[in-house]
PDB file of N, CA, C and O in Angstrom:
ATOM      1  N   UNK A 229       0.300  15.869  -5.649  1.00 85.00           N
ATOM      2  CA  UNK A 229      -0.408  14.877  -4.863  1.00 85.00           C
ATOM      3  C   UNK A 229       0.380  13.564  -4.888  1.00 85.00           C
ATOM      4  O   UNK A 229       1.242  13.484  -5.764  1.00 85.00           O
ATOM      5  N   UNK A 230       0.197  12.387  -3.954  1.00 94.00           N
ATOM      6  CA  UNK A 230       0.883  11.469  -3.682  1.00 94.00           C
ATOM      7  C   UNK A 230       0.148  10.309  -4.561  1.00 94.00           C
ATOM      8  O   UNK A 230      -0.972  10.285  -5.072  1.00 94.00           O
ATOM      9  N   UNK A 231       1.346   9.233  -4.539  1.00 96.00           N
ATOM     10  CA  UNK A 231       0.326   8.605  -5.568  1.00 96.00           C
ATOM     11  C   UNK A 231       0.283   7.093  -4.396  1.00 96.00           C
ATOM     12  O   UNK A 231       0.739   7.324  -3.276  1.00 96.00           O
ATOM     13  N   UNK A 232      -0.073   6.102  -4.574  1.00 97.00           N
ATOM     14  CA  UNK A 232      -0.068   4.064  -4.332  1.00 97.00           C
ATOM     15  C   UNK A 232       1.631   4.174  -3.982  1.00 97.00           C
ATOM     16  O   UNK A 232       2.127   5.079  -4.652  1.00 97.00           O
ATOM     17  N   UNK A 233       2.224   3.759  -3.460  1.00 96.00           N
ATOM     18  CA  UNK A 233       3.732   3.001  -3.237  1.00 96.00           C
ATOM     19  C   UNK A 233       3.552   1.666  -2.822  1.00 96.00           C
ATOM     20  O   UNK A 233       4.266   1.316  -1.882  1.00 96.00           O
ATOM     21  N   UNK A 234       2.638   0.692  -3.376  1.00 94.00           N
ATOM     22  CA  UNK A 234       2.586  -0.417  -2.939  1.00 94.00           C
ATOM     23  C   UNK A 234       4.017  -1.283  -2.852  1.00 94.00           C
ATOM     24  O   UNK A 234       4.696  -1.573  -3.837  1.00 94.00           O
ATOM     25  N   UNK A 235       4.332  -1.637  -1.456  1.00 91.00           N
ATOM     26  CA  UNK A 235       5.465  -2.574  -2.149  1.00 91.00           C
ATOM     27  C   UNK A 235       5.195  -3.820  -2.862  1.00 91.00           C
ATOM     28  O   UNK A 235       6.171  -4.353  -3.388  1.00 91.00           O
ATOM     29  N   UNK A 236       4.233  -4.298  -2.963  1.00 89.00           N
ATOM     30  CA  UNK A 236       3.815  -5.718  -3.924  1.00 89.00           C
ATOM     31  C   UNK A 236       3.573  -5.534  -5.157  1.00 89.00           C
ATOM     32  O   UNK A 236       3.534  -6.412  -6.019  1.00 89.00           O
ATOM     33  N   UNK A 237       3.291  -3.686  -5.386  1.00 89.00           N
ATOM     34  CA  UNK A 237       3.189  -4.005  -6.866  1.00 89.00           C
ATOM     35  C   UNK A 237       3.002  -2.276  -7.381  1.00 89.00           C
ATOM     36  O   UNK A 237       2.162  -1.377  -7.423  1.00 89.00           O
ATOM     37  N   UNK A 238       4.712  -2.635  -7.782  1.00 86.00           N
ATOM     38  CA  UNK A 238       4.644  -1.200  -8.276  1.00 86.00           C
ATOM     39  C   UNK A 238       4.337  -0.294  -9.207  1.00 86.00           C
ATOM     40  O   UNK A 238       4.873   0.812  -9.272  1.00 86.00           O
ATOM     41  N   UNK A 239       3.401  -0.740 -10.032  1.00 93.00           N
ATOM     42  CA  UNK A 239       2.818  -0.461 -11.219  1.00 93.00           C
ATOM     43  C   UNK A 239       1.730   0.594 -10.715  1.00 93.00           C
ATOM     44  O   UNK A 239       1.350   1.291 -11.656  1.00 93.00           O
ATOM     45  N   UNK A 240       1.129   0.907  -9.518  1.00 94.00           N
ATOM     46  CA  UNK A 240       0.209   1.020  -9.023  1.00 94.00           C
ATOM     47  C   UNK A 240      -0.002   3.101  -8.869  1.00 94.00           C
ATOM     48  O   UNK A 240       0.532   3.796  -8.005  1.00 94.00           O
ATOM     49  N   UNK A 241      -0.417   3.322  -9.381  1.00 93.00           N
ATOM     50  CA  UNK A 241      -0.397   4.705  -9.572  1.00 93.00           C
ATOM     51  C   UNK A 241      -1.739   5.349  -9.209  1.00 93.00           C
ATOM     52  O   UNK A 241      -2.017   6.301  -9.940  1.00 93.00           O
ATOM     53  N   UNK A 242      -2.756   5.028  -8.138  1.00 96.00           N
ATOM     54  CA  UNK A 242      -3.697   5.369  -7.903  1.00 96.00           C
ATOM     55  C   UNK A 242      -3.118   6.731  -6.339  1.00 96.00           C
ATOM     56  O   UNK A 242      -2.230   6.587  -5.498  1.00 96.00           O
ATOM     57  N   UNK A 243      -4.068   7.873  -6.548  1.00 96.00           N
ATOM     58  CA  UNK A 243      -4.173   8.955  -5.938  1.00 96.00           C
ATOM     59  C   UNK A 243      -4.908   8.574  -4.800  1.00 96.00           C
ATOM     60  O   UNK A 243      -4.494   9.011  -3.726  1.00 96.00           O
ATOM     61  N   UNK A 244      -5.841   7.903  -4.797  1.00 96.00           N
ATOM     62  CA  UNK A 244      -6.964   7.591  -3.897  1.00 96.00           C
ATOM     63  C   UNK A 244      -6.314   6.969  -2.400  1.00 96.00           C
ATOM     64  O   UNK A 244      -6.584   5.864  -1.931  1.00 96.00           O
ATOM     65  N   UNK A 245      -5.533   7.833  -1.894  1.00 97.00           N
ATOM     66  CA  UNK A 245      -5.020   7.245  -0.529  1.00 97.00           C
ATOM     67  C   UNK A 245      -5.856   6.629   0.097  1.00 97.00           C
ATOM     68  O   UNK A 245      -7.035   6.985   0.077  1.00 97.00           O
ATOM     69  N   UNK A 246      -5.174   4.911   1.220  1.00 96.00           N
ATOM     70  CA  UNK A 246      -6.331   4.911   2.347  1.00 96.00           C
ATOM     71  C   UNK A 246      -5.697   5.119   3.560  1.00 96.00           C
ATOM     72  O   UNK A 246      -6.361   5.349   4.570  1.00 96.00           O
ATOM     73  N   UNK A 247      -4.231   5.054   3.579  1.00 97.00           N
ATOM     74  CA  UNK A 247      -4.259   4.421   4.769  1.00 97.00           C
ATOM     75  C   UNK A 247      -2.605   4.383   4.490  1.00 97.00           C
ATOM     76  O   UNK A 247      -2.262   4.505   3.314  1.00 97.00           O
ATOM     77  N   UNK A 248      -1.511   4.214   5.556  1.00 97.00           N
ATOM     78  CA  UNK A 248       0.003   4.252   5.434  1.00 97.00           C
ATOM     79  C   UNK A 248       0.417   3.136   6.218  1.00 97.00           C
ATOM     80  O   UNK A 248       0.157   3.030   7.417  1.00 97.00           O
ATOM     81  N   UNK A 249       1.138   2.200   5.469  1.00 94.00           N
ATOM     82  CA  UNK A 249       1.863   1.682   5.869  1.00 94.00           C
ATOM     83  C   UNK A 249       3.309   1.634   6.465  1.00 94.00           C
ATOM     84  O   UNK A 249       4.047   2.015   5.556  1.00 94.00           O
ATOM     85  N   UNK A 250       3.965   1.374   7.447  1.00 93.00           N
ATOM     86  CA  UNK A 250       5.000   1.237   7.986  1.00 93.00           C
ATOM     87  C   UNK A 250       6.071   0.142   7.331  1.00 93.00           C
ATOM     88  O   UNK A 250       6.271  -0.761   8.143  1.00 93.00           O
ATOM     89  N   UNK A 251       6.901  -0.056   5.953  1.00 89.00           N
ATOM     90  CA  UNK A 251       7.436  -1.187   5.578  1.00 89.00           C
ATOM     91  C   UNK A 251       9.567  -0.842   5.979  1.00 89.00           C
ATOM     92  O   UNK A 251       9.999   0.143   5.380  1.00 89.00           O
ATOM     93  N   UNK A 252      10.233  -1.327   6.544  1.00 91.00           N
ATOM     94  CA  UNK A 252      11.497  -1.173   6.872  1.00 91.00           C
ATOM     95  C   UNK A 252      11.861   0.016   7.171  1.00 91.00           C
ATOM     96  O   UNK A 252      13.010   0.351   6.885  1.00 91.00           O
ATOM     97  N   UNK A 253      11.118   0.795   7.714  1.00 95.00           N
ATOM     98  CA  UNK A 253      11.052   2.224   8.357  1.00 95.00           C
ATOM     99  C   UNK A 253      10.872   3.081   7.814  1.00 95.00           C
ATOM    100  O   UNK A 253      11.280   4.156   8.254  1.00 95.00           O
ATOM    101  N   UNK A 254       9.793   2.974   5.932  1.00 95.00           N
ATOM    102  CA  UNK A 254       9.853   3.780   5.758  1.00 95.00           C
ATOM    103  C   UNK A 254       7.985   4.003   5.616  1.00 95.00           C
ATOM    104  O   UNK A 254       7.429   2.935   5.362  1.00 95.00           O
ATOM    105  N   UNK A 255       6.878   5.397   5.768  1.00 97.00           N
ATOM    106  CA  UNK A 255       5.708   5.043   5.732  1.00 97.00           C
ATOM    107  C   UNK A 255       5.428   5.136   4.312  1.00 97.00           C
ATOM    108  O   UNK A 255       5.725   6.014   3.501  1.00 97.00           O
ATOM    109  N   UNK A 256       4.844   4.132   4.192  1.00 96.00           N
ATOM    110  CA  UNK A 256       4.313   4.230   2.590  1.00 96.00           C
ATOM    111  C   UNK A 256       2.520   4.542   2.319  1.00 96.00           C
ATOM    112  O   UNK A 256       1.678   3.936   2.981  1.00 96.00           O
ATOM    113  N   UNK A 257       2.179   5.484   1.342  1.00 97.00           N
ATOM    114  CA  UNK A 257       0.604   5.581   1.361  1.00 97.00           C
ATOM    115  C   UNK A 257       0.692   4.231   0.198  1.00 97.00           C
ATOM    116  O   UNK A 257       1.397   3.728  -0.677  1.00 97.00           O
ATOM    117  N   UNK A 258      -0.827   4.080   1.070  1.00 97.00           N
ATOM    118  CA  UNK A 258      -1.580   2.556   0.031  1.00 97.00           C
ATOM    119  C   UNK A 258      -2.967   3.391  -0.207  1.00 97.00           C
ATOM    120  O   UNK A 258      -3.419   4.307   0.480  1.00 97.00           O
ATOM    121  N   UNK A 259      -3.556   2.736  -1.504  1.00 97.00           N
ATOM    122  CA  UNK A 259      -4.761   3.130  -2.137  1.00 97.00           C
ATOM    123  C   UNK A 259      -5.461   2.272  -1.539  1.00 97.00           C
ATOM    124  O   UNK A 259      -4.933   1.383  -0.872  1.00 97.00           O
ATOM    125  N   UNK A 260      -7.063   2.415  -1.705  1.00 95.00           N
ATOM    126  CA  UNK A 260      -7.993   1.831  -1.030  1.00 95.00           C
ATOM    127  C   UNK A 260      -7.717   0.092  -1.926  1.00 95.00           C
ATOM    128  O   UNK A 260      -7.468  -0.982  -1.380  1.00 95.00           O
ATOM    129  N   UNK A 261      -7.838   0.310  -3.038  1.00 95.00           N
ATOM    130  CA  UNK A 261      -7.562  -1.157  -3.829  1.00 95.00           C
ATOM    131  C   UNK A 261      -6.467  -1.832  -3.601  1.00 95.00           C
ATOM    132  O   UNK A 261      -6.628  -3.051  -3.665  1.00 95.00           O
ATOM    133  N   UNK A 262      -5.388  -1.466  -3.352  1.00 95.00           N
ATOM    134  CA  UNK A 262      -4.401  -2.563  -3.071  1.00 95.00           C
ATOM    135  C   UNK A 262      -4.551  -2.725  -1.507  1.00 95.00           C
ATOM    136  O   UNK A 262      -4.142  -3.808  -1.086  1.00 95.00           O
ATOM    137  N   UNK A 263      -5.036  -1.895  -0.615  1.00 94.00           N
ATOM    138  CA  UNK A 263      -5.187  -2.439   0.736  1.00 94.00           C
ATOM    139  C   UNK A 263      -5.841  -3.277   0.760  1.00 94.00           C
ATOM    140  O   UNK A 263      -5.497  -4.068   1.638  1.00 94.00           O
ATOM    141  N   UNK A 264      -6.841  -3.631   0.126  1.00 93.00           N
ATOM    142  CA  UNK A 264      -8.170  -4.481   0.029  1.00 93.00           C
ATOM    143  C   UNK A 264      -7.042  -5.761  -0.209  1.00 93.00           C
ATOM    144  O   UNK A 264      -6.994  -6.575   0.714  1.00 93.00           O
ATOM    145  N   UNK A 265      -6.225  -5.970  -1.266  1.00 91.00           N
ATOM    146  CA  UNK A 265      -5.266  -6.653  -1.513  1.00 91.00           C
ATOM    147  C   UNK A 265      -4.610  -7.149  -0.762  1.00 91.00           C
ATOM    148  O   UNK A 265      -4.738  -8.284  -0.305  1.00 91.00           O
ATOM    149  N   UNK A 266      -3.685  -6.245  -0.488  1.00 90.00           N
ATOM    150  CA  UNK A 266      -2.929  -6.364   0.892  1.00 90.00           C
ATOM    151  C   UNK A 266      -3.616  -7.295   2.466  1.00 90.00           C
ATOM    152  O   UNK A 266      -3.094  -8.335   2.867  1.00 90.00           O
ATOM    153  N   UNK A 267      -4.593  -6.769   3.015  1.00 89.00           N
ATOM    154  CA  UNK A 267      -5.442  -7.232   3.710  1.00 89.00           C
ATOM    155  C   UNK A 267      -5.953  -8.473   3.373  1.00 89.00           C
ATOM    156  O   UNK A 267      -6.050  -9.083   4.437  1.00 89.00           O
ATOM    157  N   UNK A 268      -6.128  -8.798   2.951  1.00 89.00           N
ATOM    158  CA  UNK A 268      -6.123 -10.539   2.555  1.00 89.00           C
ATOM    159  C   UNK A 268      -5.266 -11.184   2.522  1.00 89.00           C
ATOM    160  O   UNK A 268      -5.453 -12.349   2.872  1.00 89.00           O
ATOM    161  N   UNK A 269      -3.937 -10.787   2.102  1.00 84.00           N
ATOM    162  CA  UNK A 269      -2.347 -11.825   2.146  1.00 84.00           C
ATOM    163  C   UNK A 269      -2.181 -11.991   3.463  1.00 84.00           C
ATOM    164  O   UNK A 269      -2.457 -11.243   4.401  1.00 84.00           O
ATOM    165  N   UNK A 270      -1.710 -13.032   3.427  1.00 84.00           N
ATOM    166  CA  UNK A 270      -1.004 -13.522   4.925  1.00 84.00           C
ATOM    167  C   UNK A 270       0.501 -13.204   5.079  1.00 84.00           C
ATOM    168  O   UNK A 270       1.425 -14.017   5.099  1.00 84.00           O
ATOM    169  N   UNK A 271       0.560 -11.946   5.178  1.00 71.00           N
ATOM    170  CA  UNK A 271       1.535 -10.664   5.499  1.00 71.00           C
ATOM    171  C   UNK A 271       2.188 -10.832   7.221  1.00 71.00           C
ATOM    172  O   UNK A 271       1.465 -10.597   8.190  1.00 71.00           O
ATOM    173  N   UNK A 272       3.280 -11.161   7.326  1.00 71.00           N
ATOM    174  CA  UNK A 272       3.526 -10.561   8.764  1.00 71.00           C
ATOM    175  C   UNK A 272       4.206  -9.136   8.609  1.00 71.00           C
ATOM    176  O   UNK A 272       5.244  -8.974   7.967  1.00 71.00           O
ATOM    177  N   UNK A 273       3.659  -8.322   9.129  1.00 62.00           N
ATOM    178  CA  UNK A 273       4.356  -6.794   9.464  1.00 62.00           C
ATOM    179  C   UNK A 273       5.776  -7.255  10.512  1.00 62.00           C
ATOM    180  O   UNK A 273       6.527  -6.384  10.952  1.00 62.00           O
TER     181      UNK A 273
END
């Protein structure tokens, strides 16, 4: 099973996929908790 590839924080080892991000062409799965994270920074994609 796949685990978090957050790029902000790679410590992050949660299974609980939500959702994939697109970061320098590559897709990365995010967990429901760091999206929650993520989604609040003022991030430009």
């Amino acid at each position: 099973m796949e685990h978090c590839k957050n790029p902000w924080k790679n410590s992050c080892h949660s299974e609980s996929i939500k959702l994939y991000i697109m970061v320098k062409g590559e897709m990365l799965p995010i967990c429901k908790q760091c999206w929650t994270h993520i989604a609040e920074k003022d991030v430009e994609w």
